[in-house]
Amino acid sequence: MQEALTNVVRHAGVGRCRVAIGYGDEELSVEVVDDGCGATANGWTHGFGIIGMRERVGLLHGHLSAGPRPEGGFRVAARLPLPAPLGVPVEAR
């Protein structure tokens, strides 16, 4: 989330964004959406922010999606699996 918010400040050209956090029994989800100028050709080739986010989420066996929104702006969303509570088998959750 920190990297996504940093990208909004650096690249979106807007002063605000929307952050949504969801928490369930098996998954944590985080989404950062802005209404800024979105990705430009230079935005895709410079820096390693999205690559780093994808690597960190992958290390936790999660899923990351990031890209421009059809209506404008940019969206970064991550889903991270949560560990089973101690003493509770995964099948019982």
PDB file of N, CA and C in Angstrom:
ATOM      1  N   MET A   1       0.832  -1.177   0.000  1.00  0.00           N
ATOM      2  CA  MET A   1       0.000   0.000   0.000  1.00  0.00           C
ATOM      3  C   MET A   1       0.881   1.246   0.000  1.00  0.00           C
ATOM      4  N   GLN A   2       1.953   1.210   0.760  1.00  0.00           N
ATOM      5  CA  GLN A   2       2.839   2.370   0.830  1.00  0.00           C
ATOM      6  C   GLN A   2       3.384   2.730  -0.551  1.00  0.00           C
ATOM      7  N   GLU A   3       3.820   1.757  -1.308  1.00  0.00           N
ATOM      8  CA  GLU A   3       4.358   2.021  -2.643  1.00  0.00           C
ATOM      9  C   GLU A   3       3.277   2.570  -3.568  1.00  0.00           C
ATOM     10  N   ALA A   4       2.068   2.032  -3.487  1.00  0.00           N
ATOM     11  CA  ALA A   4       0.969   2.522  -4.325  1.00  0.00           C
ATOM     12  C   ALA A   4       0.643   3.977  -3.996  1.00  0.00           C
ATOM     13  N   LEU A   5       0.639   4.321  -2.718  1.00  0.00           N
ATOM     14  CA  LEU A   5       0.370   5.707  -2.315  1.00  0.00           C
ATOM     15  C   LEU A   5       1.505   6.633  -2.760  1.00  0.00           C
ATOM     16  N   THR A   6       2.728   6.155  -2.663  1.00  0.00           N
ATOM     17  CA  THR A   6       3.872   6.935  -3.151  1.00  0.00           C
ATOM     18  C   THR A   6       3.725   7.211  -4.640  1.00  0.00           C
ATOM     19  N   ASN A   7       3.289   6.218  -5.396  1.00  0.00           N
ATOM     20  CA  ASN A   7       3.092   6.400  -6.834  1.00  0.00           C
ATOM     21  C   ASN A   7       2.006   7.424  -7.131  1.00  0.00           C
ATOM     22  N   VAL A   8       0.946   7.467  -6.332  1.00  0.00           N
ATOM     23  CA  VAL A   8      -0.092   8.484  -6.520  1.00  0.00           C
ATOM     24  C   VAL A   8       0.524   9.869  -6.359  1.00  0.00           C
ATOM     25  N   VAL A   9       1.288  10.064  -5.286  1.00  0.00           N
ATOM     26  CA  VAL A   9       1.902  11.369  -5.023  1.00  0.00           C
ATOM     27  C   VAL A   9       2.863  11.764  -6.143  1.00  0.00           C
ATOM     28  N   ARG A  10       3.650  10.818  -6.613  1.00  0.00           N
ATOM     29  CA  ARG A  10       4.678  11.122  -7.615  1.00  0.00           C
ATOM     30  C   ARG A  10       4.158  11.239  -9.042  1.00  0.00           C
ATOM     31  N   HIS A  11       3.147  10.434  -9.389  1.00  0.00           N
ATOM     32  CA  HIS A  11       2.804  10.304 -10.804  1.00  0.00           C
ATOM     33  C   HIS A  11       1.374  10.676 -11.188  1.00  0.00           C
ATOM     34  N   ALA A  12       0.439  10.672 -10.269  1.00  0.00           N
ATOM     35  CA  ALA A  12      -0.972  10.815 -10.646  1.00  0.00           C
ATOM     36  C   ALA A  12      -1.372  12.244 -10.965  1.00  0.00           C
ATOM     37  N   GLY A  13      -0.705  13.207 -10.355  1.00  0.00           N
ATOM     38  CA  GLY A  13      -1.090  14.593 -10.601  1.00  0.00           C
ATOM     39  C   GLY A  13      -2.367  14.986  -9.885  1.00  0.00           C
ATOM     40  N   VAL A  14      -2.735  14.253  -8.843  1.00  0.00           N
ATOM     41  CA  VAL A  14      -3.915  14.579  -8.034  1.00  0.00           C
ATOM     42  C   VAL A  14      -3.512  14.601  -6.565  1.00  0.00           C
ATOM     43  N   GLY A  15      -4.325  15.251  -5.753  1.00  0.00           N
ATOM     44  CA  GLY A  15      -4.021  15.372  -4.336  1.00  0.00           C
ATOM     45  C   GLY A  15      -4.742  14.377  -3.451  1.00  0.00           C
ATOM     46  N   ARG A  16      -5.439  13.419  -4.058  1.00  0.00           N
ATOM     47  CA  ARG A  16      -6.174  12.441  -3.247  1.00  0.00           C
ATOM     48  C   ARG A  16      -6.334  11.138  -4.007  1.00  0.00           C
ATOM     49  N   CYS A  17      -6.683  10.101  -3.259  1.00  0.00           N
ATOM     50  CA  CYS A  17      -6.974   8.799  -3.830  1.00  0.00           C
ATOM     51  C   CYS A  17      -7.910   8.076  -2.861  1.00  0.00           C
ATOM     52  N   ARG A  18      -8.368   6.915  -3.272  1.00  0.00           N
ATOM     53  CA  ARG A  18      -9.245   6.101  -2.426  1.00  0.00           C
ATOM     54  C   ARG A  18      -8.495   4.837  -2.046  1.00  0.00           C
ATOM     55  N   VAL A  19      -8.527   4.518  -0.745  1.00  0.00           N
ATOM     56  CA  VAL A  19      -7.898   3.297  -0.239  1.00  0.00           C
ATOM     57  C   VAL A  19      -8.998   2.432   0.366  1.00  0.00           C
ATOM     58  N   ALA A  20      -9.057   1.189  -0.048  1.00  0.00           N
ATOM     59  CA  ALA A  20     -10.034   0.241   0.506  1.00  0.00           C
ATOM     60  C   ALA A  20      -9.268  -0.964   1.049  1.00  0.00           C
ATOM     61  N   ILE A  21      -9.636  -1.381   2.252  1.00  0.00           N
ATOM     62  CA  ILE A  21      -9.012  -2.537   2.888  1.00  0.00           C
ATOM     63  C   ILE A  21     -10.118  -3.509   3.272  1.00  0.00           C
ATOM     64  N   GLY A  22      -9.969  -4.744   2.863  1.00  0.00           N
ATOM     65  CA  GLY A  22     -10.941  -5.787   3.207  1.00  0.00           C
ATOM     66  C   GLY A  22     -10.249  -6.891   3.984  1.00  0.00           C
ATOM     67  N   TYR A  23     -10.946  -7.435   4.955  1.00  0.00           N
ATOM     68  CA  TYR A  23     -10.350  -8.466   5.810  1.00  0.00           C
ATOM     69  C   TYR A  23     -11.376  -9.560   6.005  1.00  0.00           C
ATOM     70  N   GLY A  24     -11.032 -10.760   5.616  1.00  0.00           N
ATOM     71  CA  GLY A  24     -11.921 -11.900   5.801  1.00  0.00           C
ATOM     72  C   GLY A  24     -11.206 -13.004   6.551  1.00  0.00           C
ATOM     73  N   ASP A  25     -11.835 -14.155   6.639  1.00  0.00           N
ATOM     74  CA  ASP A  25     -11.233 -15.288   7.338  1.00  0.00           C
ATOM     75  C   ASP A  25      -9.988 -15.810   6.630  1.00  0.00           C
ATOM     76  N   GLU A  26      -9.972 -15.717   5.298  1.00  0.00           N
ATOM     77  CA  GLU A  26      -8.885 -16.323   4.545  1.00  0.00           C
ATOM     78  C   GLU A  26      -8.030 -15.349   3.753  1.00  0.00           C
ATOM     79  N   GLU A  27      -8.445 -14.069   3.679  1.00  0.00           N
ATOM     80  CA  GLU A  27      -7.756 -13.167   2.770  1.00  0.00           C
ATOM     81  C   GLU A  27      -7.812 -11.723   3.254  1.00  0.00           C
ATOM     82  N   LEU A  28      -6.732 -10.991   2.989  1.00  0.00           N
ATOM     83  CA  LEU A  28      -6.662  -9.554   3.186  1.00  0.00           C
ATOM     84  C   LEU A  28      -6.593  -8.930   1.804  1.00  0.00           C
ATOM     85  N   SER A  29      -7.414  -7.923   1.544  1.00  0.00           N
ATOM     86  CA  SER A  29      -7.356  -7.245   0.249  1.00  0.00           C
ATOM     87  C   SER A  29      -7.114  -5.757   0.477  1.00  0.00           C
ATOM     88  N   VAL A  30      -6.316  -5.178  -0.415  1.00  0.00           N
ATOM     89  CA  VAL A  30      -5.985  -3.764  -0.356  1.00  0.00           C
ATOM     90  C   VAL A  30      -6.114  -3.215  -1.763  1.00  0.00           C
ATOM     91  N   GLU A  31      -6.751  -2.054  -1.887  1.00  0.00           N
ATOM     92  CA  GLU A  31      -6.910  -1.418  -3.195  1.00  0.00           C
ATOM     93  C   GLU A  31      -6.638   0.074  -3.059  1.00  0.00           C
ATOM     94  N   VAL A  32      -5.841   0.621  -3.977  1.00  0.00           N
ATOM     95  CA  VAL A  32      -5.573   2.052  -4.051  1.00  0.00           C
ATOM     96  C   VAL A  32      -5.974   2.504  -5.446  1.00  0.00           C
ATOM     97  N   VAL A  33      -6.888   3.463  -5.521  1.00  0.00           N
ATOM     98  CA  VAL A  33      -7.424   3.952  -6.797  1.00  0.00           C
ATOM     99  C   VAL A  33      -7.300   5.467  -6.817  1.00  0.00           C
ATOM    100  N   ASP A  34      -6.838   6.006  -7.952  1.00  0.00           N
ATOM    101  CA  ASP A  34      -6.812   7.459  -8.105  1.00  0.00           C
ATOM    102  C   ASP A  34      -7.500   7.850  -9.405  1.00  0.00           C
ATOM    103  N   ASP A  35      -7.826   9.120  -9.520  1.00  0.00           N
ATOM    104  CA  ASP A  35      -8.456   9.665 -10.719  1.00  0.00           C
ATOM    105  C   ASP A  35      -7.478  10.541 -11.494  1.00  0.00           C
ATOM    106  N   GLY A  36      -6.206  10.270 -11.340  1.00  0.00           N
ATOM    107  CA  GLY A  36      -5.164  11.095 -11.954  1.00  0.00           C
ATOM    108  C   GLY A  36      -4.979  10.831 -13.423  1.00  0.00           C
ATOM    109  N   CYS A  37      -3.798  11.207 -13.884  1.00  0.00           N
ATOM    110  CA  CYS A  37      -3.502  11.129 -15.312  1.00  0.00           C
ATOM    111  C   CYS A  37      -3.168   9.716 -15.771  1.00  0.00           C
ATOM    112  N   GLY A  38      -3.089   8.760 -14.859  1.00  0.00           N
ATOM    113  CA  GLY A  38      -2.845   7.375 -15.248  1.00  0.00           C
ATOM    114  C   GLY A  38      -1.414   7.156 -15.687  1.00  0.00           C
ATOM    115  N   ALA A  39      -1.172   6.007 -16.270  1.00  0.00           N
ATOM    116  CA  ALA A  39       0.183   5.661 -16.717  1.00  0.00           C
ATOM    117  C   ALA A  39       0.441   6.276 -18.079  1.00  0.00           C
ATOM    118  N   THR A  40       1.639   6.774 -18.245  1.00  0.00           N
ATOM    119  CA  THR A  40       2.083   7.244 -19.554  1.00  0.00           C
ATOM    120  C   THR A  40       3.110   6.263 -20.071  1.00  0.00           C
ATOM    121  N   ALA A  41       3.555   6.461 -21.255  1.00  0.00           N
ATOM    122  CA  ALA A  41       4.591   5.577 -21.784  1.00  0.00           C
ATOM    123  C   ALA A  41       5.820   5.584 -20.876  1.00  0.00           C
ATOM    124  N   ASN A  42       6.190   6.757 -20.357  1.00  0.00           N
ATOM    125  CA  ASN A  42       7.337   6.837 -19.460  1.00  0.00           C
ATOM    126  C   ASN A  42       7.056   6.156 -18.126  1.00  0.00           C
ATOM    127  N   GLY A  43       5.809   6.184 -17.674  1.00  0.00           N
ATOM    128  CA  GLY A  43       5.469   5.578 -16.397  1.00  0.00           C
ATOM    129  C   GLY A  43       5.710   4.087 -16.369  1.00  0.00           C
ATOM    130  N   TRP A  44       5.582   3.439 -17.505  1.00  0.00           N
ATOM    131  CA  TRP A  44       5.778   1.988 -17.554  1.00  0.00           C
ATOM    132  C   TRP A  44       7.247   1.608 -17.638  1.00  0.00           C
ATOM    133  N   THR A  45       8.110   2.511 -18.093  1.00  0.00           N
ATOM    134  CA  THR A  45       9.492   2.123 -18.317  1.00  0.00           C
ATOM    135  C   THR A  45      10.449   2.606 -17.240  1.00  0.00           C
ATOM    136  N   HIS A  46      10.052   3.512 -16.385  1.00  0.00           N
ATOM    137  CA  HIS A  46      10.948   4.048 -15.370  1.00  0.00           C
ATOM    138  C   HIS A  46      10.544   3.544 -13.990  1.00  0.00           C
ATOM    139  N   GLY A  47      11.531   3.193 -13.200  1.00  0.00           N
ATOM    140  CA  GLY A  47      11.280   2.799 -11.819  1.00  0.00           C
ATOM    141  C   GLY A  47      10.907   1.334 -11.687  1.00  0.00           C
ATOM    142  N   PHE A  48      10.875   0.912 -10.439  1.00  0.00           N
ATOM    143  CA  PHE A  48      10.622  -0.488 -10.140  1.00  0.00           C
ATOM    144  C   PHE A  48       9.492  -0.666  -9.129  1.00  0.00           C
ATOM    145  N   GLY A  49       8.668   0.359  -8.932  1.00  0.00           N
ATOM    146  CA  GLY A  49       7.613   0.309  -7.925  1.00  0.00           C
ATOM    147  C   GLY A  49       6.652  -0.851  -8.101  1.00  0.00           C
ATOM    148  N   ILE A  50       6.060  -0.981  -9.269  1.00  0.00           N
ATOM    149  CA  ILE A  50       5.085  -2.048  -9.500  1.00  0.00           C
ATOM    150  C   ILE A  50       5.775  -3.408  -9.509  1.00  0.00           C
ATOM    151  N   ILE A  51       6.970  -3.464 -10.064  1.00  0.00           N
ATOM    152  CA  ILE A  51       7.717  -4.727 -10.053  1.00  0.00           C
ATOM    153  C   ILE A  51       7.977  -5.167  -8.613  1.00  0.00           C
ATOM    154  N   GLY A  52       8.402  -4.226  -7.783  1.00  0.00           N
ATOM    155  CA  GLY A  52       8.652  -4.544  -6.379  1.00  0.00           C
ATOM    156  C   GLY A  52       7.399  -4.969  -5.643  1.00  0.00           C
ATOM    157  N   MET A  53       6.274  -4.286  -5.915  1.00  0.00           N
ATOM    158  CA  MET A  53       5.009  -4.677  -5.286  1.00  0.00           C
ATOM    159  C   MET A  53       4.645  -6.102  -5.688  1.00  0.00           C
ATOM    160  N   ARG A  54       4.776  -6.389  -6.965  1.00  0.00           N
ATOM    161  CA  ARG A  54       4.427  -7.726  -7.466  1.00  0.00           C
ATOM    162  C   ARG A  54       5.310  -8.798  -6.819  1.00  0.00           C
ATOM    163  N   GLU A  55       6.595  -8.504  -6.669  1.00  0.00           N
ATOM    164  CA  GLU A  55       7.504  -9.469  -6.030  1.00  0.00           C
ATOM    165  C   GLU A  55       7.148  -9.695  -4.566  1.00  0.00           C
ATOM    166  N   ARG A  56       6.876  -8.624  -3.824  1.00  0.00           N
ATOM    167  CA  ARG A  56       6.543  -8.769  -2.397  1.00  0.00           C
ATOM    168  C   ARG A  56       5.237  -9.521  -2.202  1.00  0.00           C
ATOM    169  N   VAL A  57       4.237  -9.207  -3.009  1.00  0.00           N
ATOM    170  CA  VAL A  57       2.960  -9.919  -2.916  1.00  0.00           C
ATOM    171  C   VAL A  57       3.148 -11.387  -3.281  1.00  0.00           C
ATOM    172  N   GLY A  58       3.955 -11.664  -4.294  1.00  0.00           N
ATOM    173  CA  GLY A  58       4.224 -13.042  -4.697  1.00  0.00           C
ATOM    174  C   GLY A  58       4.913 -13.845  -3.607  1.00  0.00           C
ATOM    175  N   LEU A  59       5.826 -13.219  -2.868  1.00  0.00           N
ATOM    176  CA  LEU A  59       6.499 -13.909  -1.776  1.00  0.00           C
ATOM    177  C   LEU A  59       5.517 -14.364  -0.691  1.00  0.00           C
ATOM    178  N   LEU A  60       4.389 -13.647  -0.593  1.00  0.00           N
ATOM    179  CA  LEU A  60       3.357 -14.001   0.385  1.00  0.00           C
ATOM    180  C   LEU A  60       2.254 -14.862  -0.230  1.00  0.00           C
ATOM    181  N   HIS A  61       2.498 -15.347  -1.460  1.00  0.00           N
ATOM    182  CA  HIS A  61       1.551 -16.205  -2.188  1.00  0.00           C
ATOM    183  C   HIS A  61       0.245 -15.482  -2.493  1.00  0.00           C
ATOM    184  N   GLY A  62       0.344 -14.174  -2.720  1.00  0.00           N
ATOM    185  CA  GLY A  62      -0.821 -13.374  -3.043  1.00  0.00           C
ATOM    186  C   GLY A  62      -0.889 -13.048  -4.516  1.00  0.00           C
ATOM    187  N   HIS A  63      -1.777 -12.115  -4.853  1.00  0.00           N
ATOM    188  CA  HIS A  63      -1.989 -11.704  -6.242  1.00  0.00           C
ATOM    189  C   HIS A  63      -2.050 -10.181  -6.294  1.00  0.00           C
ATOM    190  N   LEU A  64      -1.378  -9.581  -7.276  1.00  0.00           N
ATOM    191  CA  LEU A  64      -1.382  -8.134  -7.467  1.00  0.00           C
ATOM    192  C   LEU A  64      -1.866  -7.820  -8.870  1.00  0.00           C
ATOM    193  N   SER A  65      -2.726  -6.832  -8.971  1.00  0.00           N
ATOM    194  CA  SER A  65      -3.078  -6.286 -10.277  1.00  0.00           C
ATOM    195  C   SER A  65      -2.850  -4.783 -10.213  1.00  0.00           C
ATOM    196  N   ALA A  66      -2.311  -4.225 -11.285  1.00  0.00           N
ATOM    197  CA  ALA A  66      -2.025  -2.798 -11.347  1.00  0.00           C
ATOM    198  C   ALA A  66      -2.127  -2.337 -12.784  1.00  0.00           C
ATOM    199  N   GLY A  67      -2.793  -1.217 -12.987  1.00  0.00           N
ATOM    200  CA  GLY A  67      -2.891  -0.694 -14.338  1.00  0.00           C
ATOM    201  C   GLY A  67      -3.848   0.467 -14.421  1.00  0.00           C
ATOM    202  N   PRO A  68      -3.870   1.096 -15.575  1.00  0.00           N
ATOM    203  CA  PRO A  68      -4.781   2.212 -15.789  1.00  0.00           C
ATOM    204  C   PRO A  68      -6.229   1.746 -15.786  1.00  0.00           C
ATOM    205  N   ARG A  69      -7.102   2.624 -15.323  1.00  0.00           N
ATOM    206  CA  ARG A  69      -8.544   2.325 -15.324  1.00  0.00           C
ATOM    207  C   ARG A  69      -9.166   2.857 -16.609  1.00  0.00           C
ATOM    208  N   PRO A  70     -10.175   2.174 -17.144  1.00  0.00           N
ATOM    209  CA  PRO A  70     -10.806   2.636 -18.392  1.00  0.00           C
ATOM    210  C   PRO A  70     -11.372   4.052 -18.277  1.00  0.00           C
ATOM    211  N   GLU A  71     -11.859   4.419 -17.100  1.00  0.00           N
ATOM    212  CA  GLU A  71     -12.448   5.745 -16.893  1.00  0.00           C
ATOM    213  C   GLU A  71     -11.416   6.798 -16.519  1.00  0.00           C
ATOM    214  N   GLY A  72     -10.140   6.425 -16.512  1.00  0.00           N
ATOM    215  CA  GLY A  72      -9.057   7.343 -16.157  1.00  0.00           C
ATOM    216  C   GLY A  72      -8.501   7.016 -14.787  1.00  0.00           C
ATOM    217  N   GLY A  73      -7.292   7.416 -14.562  1.00  0.00           N
ATOM    218  CA  GLY A  73      -6.648   7.130 -13.292  1.00  0.00           C
ATOM    219  C   GLY A  73      -5.960   5.776 -13.307  1.00  0.00           C
ATOM    220  N   PHE A  74      -5.621   5.311 -12.115  1.00  0.00           N
ATOM    221  CA  PHE A  74      -4.834   4.094 -11.969  1.00  0.00           C
ATOM    222  C   PHE A  74      -5.351   3.315 -10.771  1.00  0.00           C
ATOM    223  N   ARG A  75      -5.214   1.999 -10.830  1.00  0.00           N
ATOM    224  CA  ARG A  75      -5.669   1.128  -9.746  1.00  0.00           C
ATOM    225  C   ARG A  75      -4.599   0.101  -9.428  1.00  0.00           C
ATOM    226  N   VAL A  76      -4.316  -0.057  -8.129  1.00  0.00           N
ATOM    227  CA  VAL A  76      -3.437  -1.119  -7.643  1.00  0.00           C
ATOM    228  C   VAL A  76      -4.247  -1.914  -6.626  1.00  0.00           C
ATOM    229  N   ALA A  77      -4.323  -3.218  -6.805  1.00  0.00           N
ATOM    230  CA  ALA A  77      -5.087  -4.075  -5.885  1.00  0.00           C
ATOM    231  C   ALA A  77      -4.266  -5.313  -5.557  1.00  0.00           C
ATOM    232  N   ALA A  78      -4.251  -5.655  -4.274  1.00  0.00           N
ATOM    233  CA  ALA A  78      -3.527  -6.849  -3.834  1.00  0.00           C
ATOM    234  C   ALA A  78      -4.450  -7.708  -2.989  1.00  0.00           C
ATOM    235  N   ARG A  79      -4.324  -9.010  -3.166  1.00  0.00           N
ATOM    236  CA  ARG A  79      -5.018  -9.991  -2.318  1.00  0.00           C
ATOM    237  C   ARG A  79      -3.952 -10.872  -1.691  1.00  0.00           C
ATOM    238  N   LEU A  80      -3.986 -10.961  -0.357  1.00  0.00           N
ATOM    239  CA  LEU A  80      -2.987 -11.737   0.367  1.00  0.00           C
ATOM    240  C   LEU A  80      -3.684 -12.794   1.205  1.00  0.00           C
ATOM    241  N   PRO A  81      -3.296 -14.054   1.058  1.00  0.00           N
ATOM    242  CA  PRO A  81      -3.904 -15.094   1.886  1.00  0.00           C
ATOM    243  C   PRO A  81      -3.460 -14.935   3.335  1.00  0.00           C
ATOM    244  N   LEU A  82      -4.368 -15.219   4.239  1.00  0.00           N
ATOM    245  CA  LEU A  82      -4.056 -15.155   5.661  1.00  0.00           C
ATOM    246  C   LEU A  82      -3.751 -16.549   6.188  1.00  0.00           C
ATOM    247  N   PRO A  83      -2.835 -16.657   7.129  1.00  0.00           N
ATOM    248  CA  PRO A  83      -2.547 -17.974   7.697  1.00  0.00           C
ATOM    249  C   PRO A  83      -3.719 -18.469   8.526  1.00  0.00           C
ATOM    250  N   ALA A  84      -3.844 -19.784   8.595  1.00  0.00           N
ATOM    251  CA  ALA A  84      -4.896 -20.378   9.431  1.00  0.00           C
ATOM    252  C   ALA A  84      -4.563 -20.115  10.896  1.00  0.00           C
ATOM    253  N   PRO A  85      -5.573 -19.876  11.716  1.00  0.00           N
ATOM    254  CA  PRO A  85      -5.318 -19.716  13.152  1.00  0.00           C
ATOM    255  C   PRO A  85      -4.618 -20.961  13.685  1.00  0.00           C
ATOM    256  N   LEU A  86      -3.781 -20.772  14.682  1.00  0.00           N
ATOM    257  CA  LEU A  86      -3.068 -21.898  15.271  1.00  0.00           C
ATOM    258  C   LEU A  86      -4.049 -22.961  15.764  1.00  0.00           C
ATOM    259  N   GLY A  87      -3.760 -24.189  15.415  1.00  0.00           N
ATOM    260  CA  GLY A  87      -4.582 -25.301  15.874  1.00  0.00           C
ATOM    261  C   GLY A  87      -5.811 -25.572  15.027  1.00  0.00           C
ATOM    262  N   VAL A  88      -6.058 -24.759  13.990  1.00  0.00           N
ATOM    263  CA  VAL A  88      -7.222 -24.965  13.119  1.00  0.00           C
ATOM    264  C   VAL A  88      -6.723 -25.404  11.759  1.00  0.00           C
ATOM    265  N   PRO A  89      -7.027 -26.632  11.345  1.00  0.00           N
ATOM    266  CA  PRO A  89      -6.590 -27.084  10.011  1.00  0.00           C
ATOM    267  C   PRO A  89      -7.235 -26.253   8.923  1.00  0.00           C
ATOM    268  N   VAL A  90      -6.527 -26.067   7.822  1.00  0.00           N
ATOM    269  CA  VAL A  90      -7.051 -25.265   6.700  1.00  0.00           C
ATOM    270  C   VAL A  90      -8.381 -25.811   6.221  1.00  0.00           C
ATOM    271  N   GLU A  91      -8.532 -27.130   6.198  1.00  0.00           N
ATOM    272  CA  GLU A  91      -9.781 -27.739   5.714  1.00  0.00           C
ATOM    273  C   GLU A  91     -10.975 -27.349   6.581  1.00  0.00           C
ATOM    274  N   ALA A  92     -10.753 -27.003   7.843  1.00  0.00           N
ATOM    275  CA  ALA A  92     -11.852 -26.691   8.760  1.00  0.00           C
ATOM    276  C   ALA A  92     -12.277 -25.234   8.689  1.00  0.00           C
ATOM    277  N   ARG A  93     -11.547 -24.426   7.935  1.00  0.00           N
ATOM    278  CA  ARG A  93     -11.898 -23.001   7.886  1.00  0.00           C
ATOM    279  C   ARG A  93     -13.030 -22.752   6.950  1.00  0.00           C
TER     280      ARG A  93
END
